[in-house]
CSV table of N, CA and C in Angstrom, one decimal:
chain,number,residue,atom,x,y,z
A,27,ALA,N,-5.8,56.6,46.1
A,27,ALA,CA,-4.5,56.5,46.0
A,27,ALA,C,-4.3,55.5,47.1
A,28,MET,N,-5.1,54.4,47.1
A,28,MET,CA,-5.3,52.8,48.0
A,28,MET,C,-4.6,52.3,46.6
A,29,ALA,N,-5.8,52.3,45.8
A,29,ALA,CA,-4.9,51.5,44.9
A,29,ALA,C,-4.0,51.6,44.0
A,30,ALA,N,-3.3,52.7,44.0
A,30,ALA,CA,-2.0,53.0,43.2
A,30,ALA,C,-0.8,52.8,44.8
A,31,ALA,N,-1.0,52.8,45.5
A,31,ALA,CA,-0.6,52.4,46.7
A,31,ALA,C,0.2,50.6,47.5
A,32,THR,N,-1.0,49.9,46.4
A,32,THR,CA,-1.2,48.8,46.6
A,32,THR,C,-0.5,48.3,45.2
A,33,LYS,N,-0.7,48.6,44.6
A,33,LYS,CA,-0.3,48.4,42.5
A,33,LYS,C,-1.1,47.8,42.3
A,34,MET,N,-2.5,48.0,42.8
A,34,MET,CA,-4.1,47.3,42.5
A,34,MET,C,-3.8,47.5,40.7
A,35,THR,N,-3.7,45.9,39.9
A,35,THR,CA,-4.2,46.1,38.7
A,35,THR,C,-5.4,45.6,38.2
A,36,PHE,N,-6.3,45.6,38.9
A,36,PHE,CA,-8.1,45.0,38.4
A,36,PHE,C,-8.5,46.5,38.3
A,37,PRO,N,-9.6,46.3,38.0
A,37,PRO,CA,-10.3,47.3,38.1
A,37,PRO,C,-11.3,47.7,39.3
A,38,SER,N,-11.8,48.5,39.4
A,38,SER,CA,-12.5,49.3,40.7
A,38,SER,C,-12.9,50.1,40.6
A,39,VAL,N,-13.8,50.6,41.4
A,39,VAL,CA,-14.7,51.5,41.3
A,39,VAL,C,-15.0,52.7,42.4
A,40,GLN,N,-15.8,53.5,42.6
A,40,GLN,CA,-16.1,53.9,44.0
A,40,GLN,C,-16.7,54.6,44.1
A,41,ASP,N,-17.4,55.2,45.4
A,41,ASP,CA,-18.2,56.1,45.7
A,41,ASP,C,-18.3,56.8,46.5
A,42,PRO,N,-17.3,57.6,46.1
A,42,PRO,CA,-17.3,58.7,47.0
A,42,PRO,C,-18.8,59.6,48.0
A,43,LYS,N,-19.5,59.4,47.5
A,43,LYS,CA,-20.4,60.6,48.3
A,43,LYS,C,-21.5,59.8,48.9
A,44,SER,N,-20.7,58.1,48.8
A,44,SER,CA,-21.6,57.1,49.5
A,44,SER,C,-22.9,56.9,49.1
A,45,GLN,N,-23.5,57.4,48.0
A,45,GLN,CA,-25.0,56.9,47.4
A,45,GLN,C,-25.7,54.8,47.2
A,46,VAL,N,-24.1,54.8,47.0
A,46,VAL,CA,-24.7,53.5,47.0
A,46,VAL,C,-24.3,52.3,47.9
A,47,ARG,N,-23.1,52.9,49.0
A,47,ARG,CA,-22.7,52.3,49.8
A,47,ARG,C,-23.6,51.9,51.0
A,48,ALA,N,-24.7,52.2,51.4
A,48,ALA,CA,-26.2,52.5,52.4
A,48,ALA,C,-26.7,51.1,52.0
A,49,GLY,N,-26.9,50.6,50.2
A,49,GLY,CA,-27.5,50.4,49.9
A,49,GLY,C,-27.4,48.3,49.8
A,50,LEU,N,-25.9,48.6,50.4
A,50,LEU,CA,-25.6,47.3,50.0
A,50,LEU,C,-24.4,47.0,51.3
A,51,ARG,N,-24.8,47.9,52.4
A,51,ARG,CA,-24.6,47.6,53.8
A,51,ARG,C,-23.5,47.6,54.0
A,52,VAL,N,-23.0,48.1,53.2
A,52,VAL,CA,-21.0,48.9,53.1
A,52,VAL,C,-20.5,49.0,54.7
A,53,VAL,N,-20.3,49.1,55.5
A,53,VAL,CA,-20.3,49.2,56.8
A,53,VAL,C,-18.2,50.0,56.7
A,54,GLY,N,-17.6,49.6,56.1
A,54,GLY,CA,-15.9,50.1,55.7
A,54,GLY,C,-15.8,50.1,54.5
A,55,VAL,N,-14.4,51.1,54.3
A,55,VAL,CA,-14.1,50.7,53.1
A,55,VAL,C,-12.4,50.6,53.2
A,56,PRO,N,-11.8,50.0,52.4
A,56,PRO,CA,-12.2,49.4,51.1
A,56,PRO,C,-13.0,48.3,51.1
A,57,ALA,N,-14.3,48.1,50.5
A,57,ALA,CA,-14.9,46.5,50.5
A,57,ALA,C,-14.7,46.4,48.8
A,58,THR,N,-15.4,44.4,48.7
A,58,THR,CA,-14.9,43.8,47.6
A,58,THR,C,-16.2,43.6,47.5
A,59,LEU,N,-17.1,43.3,47.0
A,59,LEU,CA,-18.1,42.4,46.6
A,59,LEU,C,-18.1,41.4,45.7
A,60,PHE,N,-19.2,41.2,45.5
A,60,PHE,CA,-18.9,39.6,44.5
A,60,PHE,C,-20.8,39.6,44.5
A,61,VAL,N,-20.7,39.8,42.8
A,61,VAL,CA,-22.2,40.1,42.4
A,61,VAL,C,-22.9,38.9,41.5
A,62,ARG,N,-24.3,38.2,41.5
A,62,ARG,CA,-24.4,37.3,40.9
A,62,ARG,C,-24.7,38.0,39.7
A,63,PRO,N,-25.0,37.3,38.7
A,63,PRO,CA,-26.2,37.7,37.9
A,63,PRO,C,-27.2,38.3,38.1
A,64,ASP,N,-27.9,37.5,39.3
A,64,ASP,CA,-29.1,38.0,39.2
A,64,ASP,C,-28.9,39.0,40.1
A,65,GLY,N,-27.9,39.8,40.6
A,65,GLY,CA,-28.2,40.8,41.5
A,65,GLY,C,-27.6,41.0,42.8
A,66,SER,N,-27.7,39.6,43.4
A,66,SER,CA,-27.6,39.1,44.7
A,66,SER,C,-26.3,39.3,45.2
A,67,ILE,N,-26.1,39.4,46.6
A,67,ILE,CA,-24.3,39.6,46.7
A,67,ILE,C,-23.4,38.2,47.2
A,68,ALA,N,-22.6,38.1,46.1
A,68,ALA,CA,-22.6,36.1,46.9
A,68,ALA,C,-21.4,36.3,47.6
A,69,GLY,N,-20.3,37.6,47.9
A,69,GLY,CA,-19.5,37.7,48.9
A,69,GLY,C,-19.7,39.0,49.4
A,70,ARG,N,-18.4,39.0,50.8
A,70,ARG,CA,-17.9,40.7,50.4
A,70,ARG,C,-16.5,40.1,51.4
A,71,VAL,N,-15.7,41.0,50.9
A,71,VAL,CA,-14.2,40.7,51.7
A,71,VAL,C,-13.7,42.0,51.5
A,72,GLY,N,-12.8,42.5,52.6
A,72,GLY,CA,-11.8,44.2,52.7
A,72,GLY,C,-10.9,44.2,51.4
A,73,VAL,N,-10.3,44.5,52.1
A,73,VAL,CA,-9.1,44.7,51.0
A,73,VAL,C,-8.3,43.5,49.8
A,74,VAL,N,-8.7,43.6,48.3
A,74,VAL,CA,-7.5,42.8,48.3
A,74,VAL,C,-6.8,43.5,47.3
A,75,SER,N,-5.4,42.3,47.6
A,75,SER,CA,-4.6,42.8,47.1
A,75,SER,C,-3.6,42.6,46.0
A,76,SER,N,-4.4,41.3,45.4
A,76,SER,CA,-3.5,41.3,44.1
A,76,SER,C,-4.3,41.1,43.4
A,77,ALA,N,-4.1,40.3,41.7
A,77,ALA,CA,-5.3,39.1,41.0
A,77,ALA,C,-5.1,38.3,41.2
A,78,THR,N,-4.0,37.6,41.4
A,78,THR,CA,-4.1,36.3,42.2
A,78,THR,C,-5.3,36.1,43.0
A,79,GLU,N,-5.0,36.6,44.4
A,79,GLU,CA,-6.2,36.7,45.5
A,79,GLU,C,-7.5,36.9,44.6
A,80,LEU,N,-8.1,38.2,44.0
A,80,LEU,CA,-9.2,38.4,43.6
A,80,LEU,C,-9.5,37.0,42.9
A,81,ALA,N,-8.9,36.4,41.6
A,81,ALA,CA,-9.1,35.4,40.7
A,81,ALA,C,-9.5,34.2,42.1
A,82,SER,N,-8.6,34.1,42.9
A,82,SER,CA,-9.5,33.0,43.8
A,82,SER,C,-10.7,33.5,44.5
A,83,LEU,N,-10.7,34.3,44.7
A,83,LEU,CA,-11.9,35.2,45.3
A,83,LEU,C,-13.3,34.5,44.6
A,84,ILE,N,-13.6,35.4,43.3
A,84,ILE,CA,-14.0,35.3,42.8
A,84,ILE,C,-14.2,33.6,41.8
A,85,GLU,N,-13.6,33.1,42.0
A,85,GLU,CA,-13.9,31.0,42.1
A,85,GLU,C,-14.4,30.8,43.4
A,86,LYS,N,-14.3,31.1,44.8
A,86,LYS,CA,-15.0,30.9,45.7
A,86,LYS,C,-16.1,31.7,45.8
A,87,TYR,N,-16.6,32.5,45.3
A,87,TYR,CA,-17.6,33.2,45.6
A,87,TYR,C,-18.6,33.1,44.2
A,88,LEU,N,-17.9,33.1,43.0
A,88,LEU,CA,-19.0,32.9,41.8
A,88,LEU,C,-18.8,31.5,41.3
A,89,GLN,N,-18.1,30.9,41.0
A,89,GLN,CA,-17.3,29.5,40.8
A,89,GLN,C,-17.4,29.8,39.7
A,90,VAL,N,-16.4,30.9,39.2
A,90,VAL,CA,-16.0,31.5,37.7
A,90,VAL,C,-14.6,30.8,37.9
A,91,LYS,N,-14.0,30.2,37.3
A,91,LYS,CA,-12.5,30.2,36.8
A,91,LYS,C,-11.7,30.9,36.2
A,92,VAL,N,-11.0,32.0,36.9
A,92,VAL,CA,-10.7,33.0,35.9
A,92,VAL,C,-8.9,32.8,35.4
A,93,SER,N,-8.6,32.4,34.1
A,93,SER,CA,-7.0,32.2,34.4
A,93,SER,C,-6.5,33.5,34.1
């Protein structure tokens, strides 16, 4: 419902039974994690409200330019 309400246009996953959340130390939701190729967490943020913001965060945390 949050994705629809914010008109999110990028992929998202959910963990409704909180099976993954504890291992990733996610305290609140929504949460956005940026994961390096080796599986380590490069960064964490809360709500990402646009594709432009997401692209900026990807560049910041993963040093990848998204067009």
